PDB file of C-alpha atoms in Angstrom:
ATOM      1  CA  UNK A 570      58.912-201.092 -16.304  1.00 67.00           C
ATOM      2  CA  UNK A 571      57.181-204.309 -17.442  1.00 79.00           C
ATOM      3  CA  UNK A 572      55.698-204.786 -13.970  1.00 78.00           C
ATOM      4  CA  UNK A 573      54.261-201.263 -14.031  1.00 80.00           C
ATOM      5  CA  UNK A 574      52.737-201.917 -17.445  1.00 84.00           C
ATOM      6  CA  UNK A 575      51.233-205.186 -16.235  1.00 82.00           C
ATOM      7  CA  UNK A 576      49.661-203.443 -13.263  1.00 83.00           C
ATOM      8  CA  UNK A 577      48.280-200.688 -15.521  1.00 83.00           C
ATOM      9  CA  UNK A 578      46.742-203.230 -17.888  1.00 86.00           C
ATOM     10  CA  UNK A 579      45.200-205.356 -15.143  1.00 84.00           C
ATOM     11  CA  UNK A 580      44.109-202.440 -12.953  1.00 87.00           C
ATOM     12  CA  UNK A 581      43.683-199.349 -15.117  1.00 89.00           C
ATOM     13  CA  UNK A 582      41.881-197.426 -12.342  1.00 87.00           C
ATOM     14  CA  UNK A 583      44.490-198.117  -9.661  1.00 86.00           C
ATOM     15  CA  UNK A 584      46.115-194.969  -8.363  1.00 84.00           C
ATOM     16  CA  UNK A 585      49.899-194.823  -8.699  1.00 77.00           C
ATOM     17  CA  UNK A 586      51.905-196.103  -5.738  1.00 79.00           C
ATOM     18  CA  UNK A 587      48.879-197.925  -4.315  1.00 83.00           C
ATOM     19  CA  UNK A 588      49.459-201.651  -3.796  1.00 82.00           C
ATOM     20  CA  UNK A 589      48.061-203.879  -6.509  1.00 84.00           C
ATOM     21  CA  UNK A 590      45.338-206.290  -5.519  1.00 84.00           C
ATOM     22  CA  UNK A 591      46.012-208.516  -8.546  1.00 85.00           C
ATOM     23  CA  UNK A 592      49.801-208.575  -8.895  1.00 85.00           C
ATOM     24  CA  UNK A 593      51.922-209.756  -5.986  1.00 84.00           C
ATOM     25  CA  UNK A 594      55.691-209.569  -5.827  1.00 84.00           C
ATOM     26  CA  UNK A 595      57.773-211.770  -3.567  1.00 86.00           C
ATOM     27  CA  UNK A 596      61.387-210.769  -4.038  1.00 86.00           C
ATOM     28  CA  UNK A 597      62.140-211.157  -7.741  1.00 86.00           C
ATOM     29  CA  UNK A 598      59.059-213.326  -8.314  1.00 87.00           C
ATOM     30  CA  UNK A 599      55.874-211.857  -9.791  1.00 86.00           C
ATOM     31  CA  UNK A 600      52.611-213.694  -9.087  1.00 83.00           C
ATOM     32  CA  UNK A 601      48.960-213.187  -9.864  1.00 81.00           C
ATOM     33  CA  UNK A 602      46.665-213.182  -6.849  1.00 82.00           C
ATOM     34  CA  UNK A 603      44.824-216.407  -7.756  1.00 77.00           C
ATOM     35  CA  UNK A 604      42.028-215.809  -5.280  1.00 79.00           C
ATOM     36  CA  UNK A 605      41.111-212.675  -7.238  1.00 80.00           C
ATOM     37  CA  UNK A 606      40.588-214.469 -10.548  1.00 75.00           C
ATOM     38  CA  UNK A 607      37.745-216.669 -11.717  1.00 71.00           C
ATOM     39  CA  UNK A 608      39.558-219.643 -13.256  1.00 74.00           C
ATOM     40  CA  UNK A 609      37.540-222.215 -15.196  1.00 80.00           C
ATOM     41  CA  UNK A 610      40.026-224.938 -14.290  1.00 86.00           C
ATOM     42  CA  UNK A 611      39.265-224.345 -10.605  1.00 87.00           C
ATOM     43  CA  UNK A 612      35.539-224.736 -11.283  1.00 89.00           C
ATOM     44  CA  UNK A 613      36.252-227.971 -13.184  1.00 91.00           C
ATOM     45  CA  UNK A 614      38.288-229.366 -10.277  1.00 92.00           C
ATOM     46  CA  UNK A 615      35.643-228.372  -7.718  1.00 93.00           C
ATOM     47  CA  UNK A 616      32.937-230.088  -9.784  1.00 95.00           C
ATOM     48  CA  UNK A 617      35.119-233.221  -9.997  1.00 95.00           C
ATOM     49  CA  UNK A 618      35.520-233.210  -6.228  1.00 95.00           C
ATOM     50  CA  UNK A 619      31.757-232.808  -5.741  1.00 95.00           C
ATOM     51  CA  UNK A 620      31.087-235.656  -8.189  1.00 95.00           C
ATOM     52  CA  UNK A 621      33.423-237.996  -6.337  1.00 94.00           C
ATOM     53  CA  UNK A 622      31.979-237.174  -2.916  1.00 95.00           C
ATOM     54  CA  UNK A 623      28.288-237.076  -3.853  1.00 94.00           C
ATOM     55  CA  UNK A 624      25.607-239.591  -4.659  1.00 94.00           C
ATOM     56  CA  UNK A 625      22.336-239.652  -6.542  1.00 94.00           C
ATOM     57  CA  UNK A 626      21.099-236.468  -8.154  1.00 95.00           C
ATOM     58  CA  UNK A 627      23.864-234.355  -6.597  1.00 96.00           C
ATOM     59  CA  UNK A 628      26.469-236.619  -8.194  1.00 95.00           C
ATOM     60  CA  UNK A 629      24.710-236.508 -11.529  1.00 96.00           C
ATOM     61  CA  UNK A 630      24.527-232.703 -11.384  1.00 96.00           C
ATOM     62  CA  UNK A 631      28.230-232.476 -10.551  1.00 96.00           C
ATOM     63  CA  UNK A 632      29.120-234.853 -13.410  1.00 97.00           C
ATOM     64  CA  UNK A 633      27.025-232.781 -15.807  1.00 97.00           C
ATOM     65  CA  UNK A 634      28.850-229.676 -14.599  1.00 96.00           C
ATOM     66  CA  UNK A 635      32.250-231.315 -15.149  1.00 95.00           C
ATOM     67  CA  UNK A 636      31.235-232.208 -18.704  1.00 95.00           C
ATOM     68  CA  UNK A 637      29.849-228.725 -19.338  1.00 95.00           C
ATOM     69  CA  UNK A 638      32.958-227.019 -17.960  1.00 93.00           C
ATOM     70  CA  UNK A 639      35.450-229.002 -20.019  1.00 92.00           C
ATOM     71  CA  UNK A 640      36.234-226.612 -22.849  1.00 84.00           C
ATOM     72  CA  UNK A 641      38.789-228.772 -24.610  1.00 84.00           C
ATOM     73  CA  UNK A 642      42.440-229.550 -24.184  1.00 82.00           C
ATOM     74  CA  UNK A 643      44.379-227.394 -21.755  1.00 77.00           C
ATOM     75  CA  UNK A 644      46.442-224.808 -23.659  1.00 80.00           C
ATOM     76  CA  UNK A 645      45.208-226.248 -26.956  1.00 78.00           C
ATOM     77  CA  UNK A 646      46.719-223.273 -28.752  1.00 81.00           C
ATOM     78  CA  UNK A 647      50.151-224.563 -27.644  1.00 79.00           C
ATOM     79  CA  UNK A 648      49.915-228.282 -28.512  1.00 77.00           C
ATOM     80  CA  UNK A 649      53.651-228.986 -28.380  1.00 83.00           C
ATOM     81  CA  UNK A 650      54.470-227.445 -25.016  1.00 82.00           C
ATOM     82  CA  UNK A 651      55.963-230.300 -23.014  1.00 86.00           C
ATOM     83  CA  UNK A 652      55.428-228.663 -19.617  1.00 84.00           C
ATOM     84  CA  UNK A 653      51.647-228.818 -20.007  1.00 84.00           C
ATOM     85  CA  UNK A 654      51.272-232.263 -21.590  1.00 87.00           C
ATOM     86  CA  UNK A 655      50.992-234.209 -18.324  1.00 90.00           C
ATOM     87  CA  UNK A 656      48.335-231.810 -17.032  1.00 90.00           C
ATOM     88  CA  UNK A 657      46.497-231.826 -20.365  1.00 90.00           C
ATOM     89  CA  UNK A 658      46.429-235.633 -20.430  1.00 91.00           C
ATOM     90  CA  UNK A 659      45.215-235.874 -16.815  1.00 93.00           C
ATOM     91  CA  UNK A 660      42.407-233.366 -17.373  1.00 93.00           C
ATOM     92  CA  UNK A 661      41.396-235.145 -20.584  1.00 93.00           C
ATOM     93  CA  UNK A 662      41.224-238.476 -18.735  1.00 95.00           C
ATOM     94  CA  UNK A 663      39.191-236.909 -15.936  1.00 96.00           C
ATOM     95  CA  UNK A 664      36.786-235.472 -18.484  1.00 95.00           C
ATOM     96  CA  UNK A 665      36.357-238.833 -20.229  1.00 97.00           C
ATOM     97  CA  UNK A 666      35.822-240.582 -16.896  1.00 97.00           C
ATOM     98  CA  UNK A 667      33.141-238.048 -15.922  1.00 97.00           C
ATOM     99  CA  UNK A 668      31.559-238.363 -19.364  1.00 97.00           C
ATOM    100  CA  UNK A 669      31.501-242.156 -19.009  1.00 98.00           C
ATOM    101  CA  UNK A 670      29.899-241.993 -15.576  1.00 97.00           C
ATOM    102  CA  UNK A 671      27.299-239.515 -16.813  1.00 98.00           C
ATOM    103  CA  UNK A 672      26.520-241.674 -19.861  1.00 98.00           C
ATOM    104  CA  UNK A 673      26.046-244.675 -17.570  1.00 97.00           C
ATOM    105  CA  UNK A 674      23.710-242.704 -15.296  1.00 96.00           C
ATOM    106  CA  UNK A 675      21.663-241.441 -18.242  1.00 97.00           C
ATOM    107  CA  UNK A 676      21.497-244.873 -19.822  1.00 97.00           C
ATOM    108  CA  UNK A 677      20.326-246.408 -16.543  1.00 96.00           C
ATOM    109  CA  UNK A 678      17.659-243.686 -16.284  1.00 96.00           C
ATOM    110  CA  UNK A 679      16.390-244.525 -19.773  1.00 97.00           C
ATOM    111  CA  UNK A 680      17.650-241.258 -21.261  1.00 97.00           C
ATOM    112  CA  UNK A 681      19.050-243.058 -24.252  1.00 98.00           C
ATOM    113  CA  UNK A 682      19.381-240.162 -26.674  1.00 97.00           C
ATOM    114  CA  UNK A 683      21.479-238.165 -24.239  1.00 97.00           C
ATOM    115  CA  UNK A 684      23.551-241.211 -23.293  1.00 98.00           C
ATOM    116  CA  UNK A 685      24.065-241.992 -26.971  1.00 98.00           C
ATOM    117  CA  UNK A 686      25.594-238.569 -27.598  1.00 98.00           C
ATOM    118  CA  UNK A 687      27.937-239.015 -24.654  1.00 98.00           C
ATOM    119  CA  UNK A 688      29.015-242.518 -25.716  1.00 98.00           C
ATOM    120  CA  UNK A 689      29.677-241.202 -29.226  1.00 97.00           C
ATOM    121  CA  UNK A 690      31.864-238.398 -27.911  1.00 97.00           C
ATOM    122  CA  UNK A 691      33.873-240.860 -25.841  1.00 97.00           C
ATOM    123  CA  UNK A 692      34.370-243.137 -28.853  1.00 96.00           C
ATOM    124  CA  UNK A 693      35.395-240.146 -30.989  1.00 95.00           C
ATOM    125  CA  UNK A 694      37.894-238.850 -28.433  1.00 94.00           C
ATOM    126  CA  UNK A 695      39.366-242.185 -27.341  1.00 94.00           C
ATOM    127  CA  UNK A 696      39.583-244.719 -30.149  1.00 90.00           C
ATOM    128  CA  UNK A 697      40.477-247.514 -27.738  1.00 92.00           C
ATOM    129  CA  UNK A 698      37.441-246.943 -25.504  1.00 96.00           C
ATOM    130  CA  UNK A 699      35.764-250.279 -26.102  1.00 96.00           C
ATOM    131  CA  UNK A 700      33.317-249.571 -23.279  1.00 97.00           C
ATOM    132  CA  UNK A 701      32.014-246.644 -25.347  1.00 98.00           C
ATOM    133  CA  UNK A 702      31.213-249.004 -28.226  1.00 97.00           C
ATOM    134  CA  UNK A 703      29.306-251.218 -25.822  1.00 97.00           C
ATOM    135  CA  UNK A 704      27.435-248.142 -24.607  1.00 98.00           C
ATOM    136  CA  UNK A 705      26.656-247.184 -28.198  1.00 98.00           C
ATOM    137  CA  UNK A 706      25.388-250.684 -28.923  1.00 97.00           C
ATOM    138  CA  UNK A 707      23.174-250.779 -25.842  1.00 97.00           C
ATOM    139  CA  UNK A 708      21.678-247.345 -26.469  1.00 98.00           C
ATOM    140  CA  UNK A 709      21.101-247.934 -30.184  1.00 97.00           C
ATOM    141  CA  UNK A 710      19.351-251.178 -29.312  1.00 97.00           C
ATOM    142  CA  UNK A 711      17.272-249.482 -26.609  1.00 97.00           C
ATOM    143  CA  UNK A 712      16.237-246.869 -29.185  1.00 97.00           C
ATOM    144  CA  UNK A 713      15.298-249.595 -31.690  1.00 95.00           C
ATOM    145  CA  UNK A 714      18.032-248.547 -34.119  1.00 96.00           C
ATOM    146  CA  UNK A 715      19.339-251.950 -35.133  1.00 95.00           C
ATOM    147  CA  UNK A 716      21.117-250.768 -38.296  1.00 95.00           C
ATOM    148  CA  UNK A 717      23.042-248.143 -36.301  1.00 96.00           C
ATOM    149  CA  UNK A 718      23.882-250.770 -33.684  1.00 96.00           C
ATOM    150  CA  UNK A 719      25.255-253.021 -36.420  1.00 95.00           C
ATOM    151  CA  UNK A 720      27.398-250.193 -37.846  1.00 95.00           C
ATOM    152  CA  UNK A 721      28.770-249.420 -34.375  1.00 95.00           C
ATOM    153  CA  UNK A 722      29.417-253.106 -33.780  1.00 95.00           C
ATOM    154  CA  UNK A 723      31.323-253.424 -37.065  1.00 95.00           C
ATOM    155  CA  UNK A 724      33.348-250.260 -36.379  1.00 94.00           C
ATOM    156  CA  UNK A 725      34.518-251.565 -33.011  1.00 95.00           C
ATOM    157  CA  UNK A 726      36.831-254.389 -34.147  1.00 94.00           C
ATOM    158  CA  UNK A 727      38.188-252.305 -37.041  1.00 94.00           C
ATOM    159  CA  UNK A 728      39.118-249.490 -34.696  1.00 94.00           C
ATOM    160  CA  UNK A 729      40.555-251.802 -32.071  1.00 95.00           C
ATOM    161  CA  UNK A 730      42.550-253.720 -34.715  1.00 94.00           C
ATOM    162  CA  UNK A 731      44.215-250.454 -35.727  1.00 93.00           C
ATOM    163  CA  UNK A 732      45.383-250.241 -32.114  1.00 93.00           C
ATOM    164  CA  UNK A 733      46.539-253.866 -32.039  1.00 94.00           C
ATOM    165  CA  UNK A 734      43.646-255.077 -29.900  1.00 95.00           C
ATOM    166  CA  UNK A 735      40.557-257.216 -30.341  1.00 95.00           C
ATOM    167  CA  UNK A 736      37.057-256.842 -28.933  1.00 95.00           C
ATOM    168  CA  UNK A 737      36.369-258.487 -25.602  1.00 95.00           C
ATOM    169  CA  UNK A 738      33.908-261.375 -25.252  1.00 96.00           C
ATOM    170  CA  UNK A 739      31.573-258.913 -23.501  1.00 95.00           C
ATOM    171  CA  UNK A 740      31.483-256.730 -26.617  1.00 95.00           C
ATOM    172  CA  UNK A 741      31.198-259.693 -28.971  1.00 94.00           C
ATOM    173  CA  UNK A 742      28.236-261.050 -27.024  1.00 95.00           C
ATOM    174  CA  UNK A 743      26.264-257.883 -27.784  1.00 93.00           C
ATOM    175  CA  UNK A 744      26.106-258.907 -31.452  1.00 91.00           C
ATOM    176  CA  UNK A 745      23.542-261.561 -30.508  1.00 91.00           C
ATOM    177  CA  UNK A 746      21.171-258.767 -29.506  1.00 92.00           C
ATOM    178  CA  UNK A 747      21.311-256.933 -32.839  1.00 92.00           C
ATOM    179  CA  UNK A 748      18.164-257.766 -34.830  1.00 88.00           C
ATOM    180  CA  UNK A 749      18.532-258.883 -38.452  1.00 68.00           C
ATOM    181  CA  UNK A 750      22.280-258.406 -38.288  1.00 45.00           C
ATOM    182  CA  UNK A 751      23.026-260.830 -41.091  1.00 49.00           C
ATOM    183  CA  UNK A 752      25.560-263.663 -41.192  1.00 46.00           C
ATOM    184  CA  UNK A 753      28.772-261.590 -41.003  1.00 47.00           C
ATOM    185  CA  UNK A 754      30.801-261.893 -37.863  1.00 42.00           C
ATOM    186  CA  UNK A 755      32.716-259.246 -36.016  1.00 44.00           C
ATOM    187  CA  UNK A 756      35.410-261.377 -34.492  1.00 43.00           C
TER     188      UNK A 756
END
């Protein structure tokens, strides 16, 4: 009964007794014919694969597609489902890695405003992402926004301290590049 209803919902124009092209049964198991559905997660994974196997503009385009396709946490409407947590975490890490790579590419190309937005998203999503603070500092400085660079620099050790960590020497050395930063110290 439930299987018939499922078939009617998914294929309302299917004639009775004709095999379903969307619902497959194998013994007592009911499956959806995955090749018949357009699944955003598949597009995300394909873009990740293209990004890892490409170079230059093709890699950048694939990274941009990965970032565009990430629509948020997997099954976000079910945040406490244990079965999905490992997958959700892995996809979130893959998204942040792609976002980092894209921010680095944009920063290297002198597209500082775009890179800045990406670095900010990384810092917002992953409080321990010290590399994102360094990216923020570099892009603010490249844009001539010293006061914003100072605020980002000061936020870094506070955020890391909440996580029981301290800024690396690499991050601390960026303070020397902030104009008119004043006598306060980050470390």
